[in-house]
Short mmCIF file of C-alpha atoms in Angstrom, two decimals:
data_model
loop_
_atom_site.label_atom_id
_atom_site.label_comp_id
_atom_site.label_asym_id
_atom_site.label_seq_id
_atom_site.Cartn_x
_atom_site.Cartn_y
_atom_site.Cartn_z
CA MET R 17 -0.15 -0.51 0.42
CA SER R 18 2.84 2.52 1.26
CA ASN R 19 4.47 1.62 -2.08
CA ASN R 20 1.40 2.67 -4.25
CA ARG R 21 1.24 5.92 -2.40
CA SER R 22 4.71 6.45 -3.20
CA GLY R 23 4.51 5.43 -6.97
CA SER R 24 1.35 8.19 -7.31
CA PHE R 25 3.22 11.17 -5.59
CA ILE R 26 6.00 10.86 -7.76
CA GLY R 27 3.24 10.62 -10.67
CA GLY R 28 1.63 13.84 -9.66
CA VAL R 29 5.36 15.24 -8.65
CA LEU R 30 6.08 14.81 -12.58
CA LEU R 31 2.61 15.34 -13.97
CA GLY R 32 2.45 18.74 -12.44
CA ALA R 33 6.28 19.74 -13.49
CA ALA R 34 5.35 19.03 -16.44
CA VAL R 35 1.43 20.64 -16.91
CA GLY R 36 4.05 24.00 -15.25
CA THR R 37 6.30 24.00 -17.81
CA ILE R 38 4.29 23.88 -20.72
CA THR R 39 1.53 26.75 -18.69
CA GLY R 40 4.65 29.02 -18.27
CA LEU R 41 6.22 28.09 -21.59
CA LEU R 42 3.10 29.69 -23.28
CA MET R 43 2.18 32.44 -21.17
CA ALA R 44 5.56 33.93 -20.58
CA PRO R 45 6.24 36.92 -22.38
CA ARG R 46 10.17 35.76 -23.63
CA THR R 47 10.56 35.99 -28.06
CA GLY R 48 10.84 33.23 -29.26
CA LYS R 49 15.06 32.86 -28.86
CA GLU R 50 14.96 33.06 -25.60
CA THR R 51 12.31 30.75 -25.14
CA ARG R 52 14.25 27.96 -27.10
CA GLN R 53 17.96 29.34 -24.77
CA PHE R 54 15.31 28.59 -22.09
CA LEU R 55 14.10 25.00 -23.67
CA LYS R 56 18.13 24.09 -24.26
CA LYS R 57 19.31 24.83 -21.13
CA SER R 58 15.86 22.98 -19.30
CA ALA R 59 16.52 20.34 -21.84
CA ASP R 60 20.56 20.14 -20.43
CA ALA R 61 19.39 19.85 -16.90
CA LEU R 62 16.89 16.71 -17.82
CA PRO R 63 20.10 14.30 -17.34
CA GLU R 64 20.51 15.35 -13.54
CA LEU R 65 17.28 15.43 -12.69
CA ALA R 66 16.43 11.99 -14.41
CA GLU R 67 19.45 10.91 -11.79
CA ASP R 68 18.15 12.42 -9.07
CA LEU R 69 15.09 11.72 -9.60
CA SER R 70 16.63 7.47 -10.22
CA THR R 71 18.54 7.96 -7.12
CA SER R 72 15.36 9.37 -4.46
CA VAL R 73 13.27 6.01 -6.51
CA GLN R 74 16.09 3.66 -4.81
CA ILE R 75 16.04 5.06 -2.01
CA GLN R 76 12.53 4.77 -1.18
CA ALA R 77 12.77 1.23 -2.85
CA ASP R 78 15.40 -0.18 -0.23
CA ARG R 79 13.13 1.35 2.77
CA LEU R 80 10.37 -0.64 1.66
CA SER R 81 12.28 -3.39 0.86
CA GLU R 82 13.84 -3.35 4.51
CA SER R 83 10.52 -2.88 6.04
CA ALA R 84 8.98 -5.65 4.43
CA LEU R 85 11.35 -7.94 5.62
CA ARG R 86 10.71 -6.42 9.51
CA ASN R 87 7.52 -7.34 8.82
CA TRP R 88 7.91 -10.83 7.41
CA ASP R 89 10.09 -11.44 10.18
CA GLY R 90 7.47 -10.35 12.69
CA THR R 91 5.13 -12.45 10.78
CA LEU R 92 7.11 -15.70 11.28
CA GLU R 93 7.94 -15.46 14.18
CA ARG R 94 4.15 -14.98 15.30
CA LEU R 95 3.30 -18.19 13.20
CA ARG R 96 5.83 -19.70 15.17
CA ASP R 97 4.94 -19.30 18.38
CA ALA R 98 1.12 -20.20 17.19
CA ILE R 99 2.66 -23.17 15.78
CA ALA R 100 4.15 -24.36 19.16
CA ALA R 101 1.39 -23.58 21.34
CA GLY R 102 -0.60 -25.38 18.99
CA VAL R 103 2.06 -28.32 18.98
CA GLU R 104 2.34 -28.55 22.87
CA ALA R 105 -1.80 -28.05 23.84
CA SER R 106 -1.78 -30.80 21.47
CA GLN R 107 0.54 -33.04 23.51
CA LYS R 108 -0.51 -31.87 26.96
CA GLU R 109 -4.53 -33.04 25.68
CA SER R 110 -2.84 -36.64 24.48
CA GLN R 111 -0.90 -37.15 28.29
CA ILE R 112 -4.48 -36.23 29.59
CA LEU R 113 -6.33 -38.63 27.05
CA LYS R 114 -3.94 -41.56 27.76
CA GLY R 115 -3.09 -41.01 31.59
CA ASN R 116 -7.49 -40.90 32.19
CA GLU R 117 -7.75 -44.18 29.34
CA VAL R 118 -10.83 -42.08 28.59
CA THR R 119 -12.03 -42.00 24.91
CA PRO R 120 -13.69 -38.71 23.80
CA GLU R 121 -16.72 -38.06 23.18
CA PRO R 122 -18.30 -38.27 19.35
CA PRO R 123 -18.88 -34.86 17.60
CA MET R 124 -22.14 -34.20 18.47
CA LEU R 125 -23.05 -34.78 14.69
CA ASP R 126 -22.52 -38.38 14.93
CA ARG R 127 -24.13 -39.31 17.51
CA LEU R 128 -27.30 -38.01 15.69
#
């Protein structure tokens, strides 16, 4: 869920940047030559922007991966505890039944 929200946020940032750039270009009181120079500088800066964005995405992915591993470890630990408790309860019940030599009553459906 968090991963989906991060992806949506990044997508929104990129869409907002694109819309803002286009709107700015259409509304800007610059000459064609000035606008072309501006676009050239912006295009030259794109590789750096892409690298920064890539680094940010990688950092976020690493954080999500670490979080998922911690959650998985916690789930496995709870599962181990539950299995151990079930085995222990089963063994105790088995000892009680063997010690008392009592046959358990059949379930209600079997008696009908």
